[in-house]
Structure formats: C-alpha cells, structure tokens
CSV table of C-alpha atoms in Angstrom, one decimal:
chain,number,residue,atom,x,y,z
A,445,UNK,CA,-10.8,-6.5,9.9
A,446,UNK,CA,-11.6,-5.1,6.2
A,447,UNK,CA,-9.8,-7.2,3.6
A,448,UNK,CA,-10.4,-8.0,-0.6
A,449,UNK,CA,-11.3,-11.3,-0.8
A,450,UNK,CA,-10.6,-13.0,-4.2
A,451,UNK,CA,-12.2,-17.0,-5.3
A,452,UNK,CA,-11.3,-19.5,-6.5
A,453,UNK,CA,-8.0,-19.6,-4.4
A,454,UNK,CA,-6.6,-22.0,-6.8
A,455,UNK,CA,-8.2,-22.5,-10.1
A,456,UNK,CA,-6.5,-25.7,-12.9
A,457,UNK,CA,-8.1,-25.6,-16.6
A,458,UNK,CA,-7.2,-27.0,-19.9
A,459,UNK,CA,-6.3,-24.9,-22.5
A,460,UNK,CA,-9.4,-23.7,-24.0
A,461,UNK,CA,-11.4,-23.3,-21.3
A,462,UNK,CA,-13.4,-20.5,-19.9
A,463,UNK,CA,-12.0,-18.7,-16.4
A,464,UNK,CA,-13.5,-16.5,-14.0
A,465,UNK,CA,-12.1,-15.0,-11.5
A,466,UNK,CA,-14.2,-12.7,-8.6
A,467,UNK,CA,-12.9,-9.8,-6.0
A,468,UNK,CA,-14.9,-8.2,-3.2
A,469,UNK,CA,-13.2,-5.1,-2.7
A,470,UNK,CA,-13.1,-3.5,0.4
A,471,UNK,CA,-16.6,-2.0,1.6
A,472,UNK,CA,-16.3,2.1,0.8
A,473,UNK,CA,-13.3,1.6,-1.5
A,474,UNK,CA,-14.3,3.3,-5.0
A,475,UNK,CA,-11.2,1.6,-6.9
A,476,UNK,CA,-10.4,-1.5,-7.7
A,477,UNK,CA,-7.1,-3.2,-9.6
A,478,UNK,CA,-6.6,-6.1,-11.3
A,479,UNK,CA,-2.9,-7.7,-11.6
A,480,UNK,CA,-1.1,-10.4,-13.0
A,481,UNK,CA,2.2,-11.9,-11.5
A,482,UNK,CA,4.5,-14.0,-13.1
A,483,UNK,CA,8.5,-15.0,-12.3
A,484,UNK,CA,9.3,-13.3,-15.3
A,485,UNK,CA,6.9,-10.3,-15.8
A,486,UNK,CA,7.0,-9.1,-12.5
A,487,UNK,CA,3.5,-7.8,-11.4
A,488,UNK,CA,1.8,-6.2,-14.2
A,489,UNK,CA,-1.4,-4.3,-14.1
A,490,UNK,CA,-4.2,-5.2,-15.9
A,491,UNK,CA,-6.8,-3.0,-15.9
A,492,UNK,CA,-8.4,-0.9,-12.9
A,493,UNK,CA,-11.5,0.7,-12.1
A,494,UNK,CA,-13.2,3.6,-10.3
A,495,UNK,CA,-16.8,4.2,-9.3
A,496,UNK,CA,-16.9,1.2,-11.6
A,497,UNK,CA,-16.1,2.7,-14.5
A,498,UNK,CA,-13.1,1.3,-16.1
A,499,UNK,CA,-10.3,3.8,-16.1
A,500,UNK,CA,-7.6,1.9,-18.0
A,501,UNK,CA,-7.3,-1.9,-19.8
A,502,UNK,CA,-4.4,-1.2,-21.4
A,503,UNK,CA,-2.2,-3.6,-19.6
A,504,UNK,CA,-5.2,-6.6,-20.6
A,505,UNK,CA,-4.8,-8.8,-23.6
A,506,UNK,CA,-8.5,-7.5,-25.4
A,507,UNK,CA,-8.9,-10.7,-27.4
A,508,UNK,CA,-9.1,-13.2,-24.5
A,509,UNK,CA,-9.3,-11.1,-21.5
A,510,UNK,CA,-12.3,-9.3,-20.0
A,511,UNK,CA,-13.0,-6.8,-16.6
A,512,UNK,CA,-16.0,-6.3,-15.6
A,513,UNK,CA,-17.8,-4.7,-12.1
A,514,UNK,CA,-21.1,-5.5,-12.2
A,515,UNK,CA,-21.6,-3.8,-9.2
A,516,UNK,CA,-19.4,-2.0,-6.0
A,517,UNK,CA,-19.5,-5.1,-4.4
A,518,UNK,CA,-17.9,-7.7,-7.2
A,519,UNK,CA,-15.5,-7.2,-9.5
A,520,UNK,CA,-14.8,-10.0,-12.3
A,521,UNK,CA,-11.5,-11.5,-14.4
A,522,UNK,CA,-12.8,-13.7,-17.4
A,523,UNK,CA,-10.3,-15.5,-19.7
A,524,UNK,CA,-11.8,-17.3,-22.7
A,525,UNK,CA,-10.3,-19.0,-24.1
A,526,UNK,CA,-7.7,-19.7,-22.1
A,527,UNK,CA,-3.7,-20.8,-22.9
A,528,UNK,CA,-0.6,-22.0,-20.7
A,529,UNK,CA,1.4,-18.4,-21.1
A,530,UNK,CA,-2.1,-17.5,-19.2
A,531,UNK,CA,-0.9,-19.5,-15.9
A,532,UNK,CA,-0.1,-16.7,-12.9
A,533,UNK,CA,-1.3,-15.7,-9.8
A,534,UNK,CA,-4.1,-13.0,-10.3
A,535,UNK,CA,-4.5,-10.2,-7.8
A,536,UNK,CA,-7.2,-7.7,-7.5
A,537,UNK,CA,-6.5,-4.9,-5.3
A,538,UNK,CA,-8.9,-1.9,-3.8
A,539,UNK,CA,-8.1,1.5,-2.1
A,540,UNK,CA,-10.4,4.4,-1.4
A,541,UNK,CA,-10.8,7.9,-3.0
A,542,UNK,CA,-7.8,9.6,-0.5
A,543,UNK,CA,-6.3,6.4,-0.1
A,544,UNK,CA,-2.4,5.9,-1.3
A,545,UNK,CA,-2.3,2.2,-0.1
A,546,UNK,CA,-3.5,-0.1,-2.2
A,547,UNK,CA,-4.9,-3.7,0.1
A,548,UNK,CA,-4.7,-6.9,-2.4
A,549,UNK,CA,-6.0,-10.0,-2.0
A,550,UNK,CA,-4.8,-13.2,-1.9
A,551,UNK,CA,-4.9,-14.2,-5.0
A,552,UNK,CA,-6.2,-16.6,-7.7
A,553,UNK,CA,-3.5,-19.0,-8.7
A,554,UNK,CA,-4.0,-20.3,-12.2
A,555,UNK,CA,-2.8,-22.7,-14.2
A,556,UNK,CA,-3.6,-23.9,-17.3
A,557,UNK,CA,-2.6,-26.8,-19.3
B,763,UNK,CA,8.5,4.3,-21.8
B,764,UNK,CA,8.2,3.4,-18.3
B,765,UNK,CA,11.3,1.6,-16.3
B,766,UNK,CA,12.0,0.7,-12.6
B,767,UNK,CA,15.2,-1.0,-11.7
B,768,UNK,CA,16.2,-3.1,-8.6
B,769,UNK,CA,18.6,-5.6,-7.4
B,770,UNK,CA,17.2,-9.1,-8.4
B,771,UNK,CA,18.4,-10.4,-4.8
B,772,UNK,CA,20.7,-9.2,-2.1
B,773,UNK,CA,21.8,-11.4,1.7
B,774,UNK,CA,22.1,-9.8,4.4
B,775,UNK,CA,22.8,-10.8,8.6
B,776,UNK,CA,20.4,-10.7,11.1
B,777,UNK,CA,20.5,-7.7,13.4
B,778,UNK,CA,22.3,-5.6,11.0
B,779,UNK,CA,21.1,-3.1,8.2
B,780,UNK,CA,20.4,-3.1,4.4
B,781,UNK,CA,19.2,-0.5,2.1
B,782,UNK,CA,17.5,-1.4,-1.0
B,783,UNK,CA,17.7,0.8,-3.7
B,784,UNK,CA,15.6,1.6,-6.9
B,785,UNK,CA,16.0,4.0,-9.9
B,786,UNK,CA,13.3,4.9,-12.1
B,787,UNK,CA,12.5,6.5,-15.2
B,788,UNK,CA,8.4,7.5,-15.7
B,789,UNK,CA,6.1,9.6,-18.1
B,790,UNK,CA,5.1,11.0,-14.9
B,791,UNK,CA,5.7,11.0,-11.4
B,792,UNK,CA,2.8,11.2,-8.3
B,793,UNK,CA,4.5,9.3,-5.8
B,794,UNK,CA,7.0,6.5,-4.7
B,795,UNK,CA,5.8,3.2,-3.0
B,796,UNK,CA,7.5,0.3,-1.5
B,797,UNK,CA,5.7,-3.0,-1.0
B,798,UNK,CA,6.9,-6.2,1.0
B,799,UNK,CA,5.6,-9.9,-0.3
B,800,UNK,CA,6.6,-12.7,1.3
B,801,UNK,CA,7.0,-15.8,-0.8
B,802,UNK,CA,2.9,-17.3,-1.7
B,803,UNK,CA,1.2,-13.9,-0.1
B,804,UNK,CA,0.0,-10.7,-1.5
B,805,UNK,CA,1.9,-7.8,-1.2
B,806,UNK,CA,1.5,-5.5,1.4
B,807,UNK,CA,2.2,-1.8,1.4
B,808,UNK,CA,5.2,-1.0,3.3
B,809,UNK,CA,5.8,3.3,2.4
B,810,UNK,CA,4.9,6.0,0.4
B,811,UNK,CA,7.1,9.3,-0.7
B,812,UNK,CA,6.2,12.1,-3.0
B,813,UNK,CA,8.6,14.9,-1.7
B,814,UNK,CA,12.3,14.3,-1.3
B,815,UNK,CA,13.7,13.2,1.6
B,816,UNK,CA,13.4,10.5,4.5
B,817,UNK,CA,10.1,8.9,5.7
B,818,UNK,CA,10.9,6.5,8.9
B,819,UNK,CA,9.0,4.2,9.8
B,820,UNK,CA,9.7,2.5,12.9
B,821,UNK,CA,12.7,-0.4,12.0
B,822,UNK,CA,12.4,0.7,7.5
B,823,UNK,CA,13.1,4.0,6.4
B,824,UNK,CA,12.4,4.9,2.5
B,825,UNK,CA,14.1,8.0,1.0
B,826,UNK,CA,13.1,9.9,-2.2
B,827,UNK,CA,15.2,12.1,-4.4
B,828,UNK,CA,12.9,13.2,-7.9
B,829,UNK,CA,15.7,14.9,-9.1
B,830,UNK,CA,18.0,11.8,-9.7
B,831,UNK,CA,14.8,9.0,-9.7
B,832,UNK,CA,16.2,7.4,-7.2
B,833,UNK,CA,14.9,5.4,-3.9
B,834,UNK,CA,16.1,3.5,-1.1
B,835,UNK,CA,14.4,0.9,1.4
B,836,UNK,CA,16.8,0.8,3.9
B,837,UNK,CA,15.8,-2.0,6.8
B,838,UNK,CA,17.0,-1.8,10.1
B,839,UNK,CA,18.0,-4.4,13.2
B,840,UNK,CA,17.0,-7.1,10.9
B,841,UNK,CA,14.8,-10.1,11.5
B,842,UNK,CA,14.4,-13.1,9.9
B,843,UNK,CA,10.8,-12.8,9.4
B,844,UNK,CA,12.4,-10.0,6.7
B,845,UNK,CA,13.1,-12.4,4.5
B,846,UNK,CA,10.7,-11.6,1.6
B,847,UNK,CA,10.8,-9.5,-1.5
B,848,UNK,CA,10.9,-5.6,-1.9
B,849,UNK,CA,8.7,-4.4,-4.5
B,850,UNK,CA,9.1,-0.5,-5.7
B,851,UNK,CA,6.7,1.0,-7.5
B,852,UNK,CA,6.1,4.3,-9.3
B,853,UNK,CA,2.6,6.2,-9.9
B,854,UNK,CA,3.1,7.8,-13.0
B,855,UNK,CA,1.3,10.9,-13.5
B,856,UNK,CA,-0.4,9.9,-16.4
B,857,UNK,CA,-3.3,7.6,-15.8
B,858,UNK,CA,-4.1,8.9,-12.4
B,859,UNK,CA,-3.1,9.4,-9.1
B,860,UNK,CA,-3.8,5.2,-8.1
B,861,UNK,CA,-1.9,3.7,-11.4
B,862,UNK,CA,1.5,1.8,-10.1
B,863,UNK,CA,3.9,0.7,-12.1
B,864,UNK,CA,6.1,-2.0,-10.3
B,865,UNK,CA,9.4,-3.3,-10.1
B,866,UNK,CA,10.4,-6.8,-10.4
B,867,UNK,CA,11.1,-6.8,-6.6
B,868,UNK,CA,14.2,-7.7,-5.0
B,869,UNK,CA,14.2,-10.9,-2.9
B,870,UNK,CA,16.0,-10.1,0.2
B,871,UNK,CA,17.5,-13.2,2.7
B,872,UNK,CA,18.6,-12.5,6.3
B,873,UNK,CA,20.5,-15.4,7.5
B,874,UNK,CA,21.1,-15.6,11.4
C-alpha cells in the first residue's frame, strides 16, 4: 500500500528556531507539493516540484521559508527562523506524470511559540 | 486573481441527500477536483471533472458546468462516517496541469 509519508508527525519550537520538515513521496511519482493549512487560510500551496526541479514557490514566504528535493526519494520544508503566524499543519503531497489525484500525507503539525 | 467559493458549513440527516456547491473564478481552467478531509487527516481525493456534465461515483456525484464556474458535490444515502469537510479545488491553466487552487472547504454534519 503506496503512501507519502511525512516526519516529524508533530514538531513544538520557540520562536526563532530552525524547522525541518521531510516527505517521501510516493515511489515513481515525479511531483511533489508542499502545503500549508490553517483555520483561516484554508490550504494554501507552497511550492511544488517535478523531476525535482522546482516549478513554482510563489505561494512560500522567500525570507524564512525554503524547498528543497535533494533527491526523488526526500523532499524537505525548512523554516528559519521561525514565528507563531508559522504554526499549521504542513502537507506534502505527490502524484505521477498522468496522474490527476494528488495522495498527501499526514502531515507535520507545527507549532511555534 | 484567483477565487473559489463554498458554504462555510451545511447539516444534513442521515440517509438522505446533500449537494455541495462551488463557484469559481480562475486565470485558467484544467480541471475541477473535490477532496474529502475528515477532521485531523489529510485530504483524500474524492472526483475530478474537466468537461461539463455529471461524473457518478458510486453514493457522490460531482457536476461541472465551465460556462457558469460552477460545481456541485452532491452525496447520496448519507452516512455518518460523511461527516467531514468538502474541499473544491480548481487547476488553473497557468502553472501547469498539477497546480490546485483550493477552497476553504465546507464542513458538512449528518446527524442520525
């Protein structure tokens, strides 16, 4: 049974600190999303790759927040420094090239005081 | 700009029917997707429409018109397990065929 795994599960940090967040997408999917979800943004999209190139940050704060796949296997969600309006759950998703479904993961819920 | 609209919650009875709806107004348009999260779990991928009409899916239907940006969920016989919210979300042409644009999801109760 194929599934995006994401760690930590659960991650609490003072303000300040460094995050990082890690996705295994799927084996054979080529792209790979990462979102944020918040009671009052609604699930926003960060940033998303393909073939591990990145295709579009333009939903990422560029100052504090950073995507990286370093390769097909791991894709990474760094925050430094961090702040409270940071705290959210963080998804990645992954789908393949004729794909229409996107399969997230579980999650990183962050929270930062 | 890019805008989805939903209901913010709706109630509904066990065993009976509800449709969800969803207007949206994209750069772009490559396709129509609903999503079902249940309360502390990812989402998972419920339906997907790029031509008008009616996809049916065993007890959920979704139904597409381009022309008016408009969807519907629409849930049949339903069960509590239901009880979750309904995400739609658009992939705008612009940005590629997986970009999605979501909704802020409607959180849908079935009482018994």
């Amino acid at each position: 049974d194929a599934r995006v795994t994401q760690t930590p599960r659960h991650k609490v940090t003072e303000m300040g600190q460094e995050v990082t967040m890690r996705c295994q997408p799927i084996l054979g999917h080529n792209t790979v999303f990462w979102y944020r979800q918040t009671m009052m943004q609604g699930l926003e999209l960060l940033a998303y790759f393909r073939n591990r190139a990145p295709l579009d940050d333009s939903g990422m704060p560029k100052d504090r927040f950073s995507a990286e796949m370093p390769d097909a296997t791991l894709a990474t969600l760094k925050i430094q420094p961090s702040e409270p309006r940071d705290s959210a759950v963080y998804f990645c998703a992954s789908t393949g090239t004729r794909d229409y479904e996107q399969y997230f993961g579980p999650g990183t819920r962050l929270t930062v005081t | 700009g890019q805008n989805i609209d939903q209901p913010t919650e709706m109630t509904a009875t066990e065993g009976a029917i509800v449709q969800i709806n969803c207007t949206y107004q994209t750069s772009g348009f490559n396709g129509l997707f609903w999503y079902q999260q249940h309360a502390g779990e990812a989402p998972t991928f419920l339906s997907y429409n790029v031509l008008d009409g009616l996809e049916e899916k065993g007890r959920f239907s979704s139904f597409l018109s381009r022309s008016k940006g408009y969807s519907y969920l629409l849930l049949k016989e339903l069960q509590m397990k239901d009880s979750a919210s309904y995400l739609c979300a658009v992939s705008p042409f612009s940005g590629g065929y997986n970009k999605l644009i979501f909704g802020a999801g409607t959180r849908l109760a079935v009482h018994p």
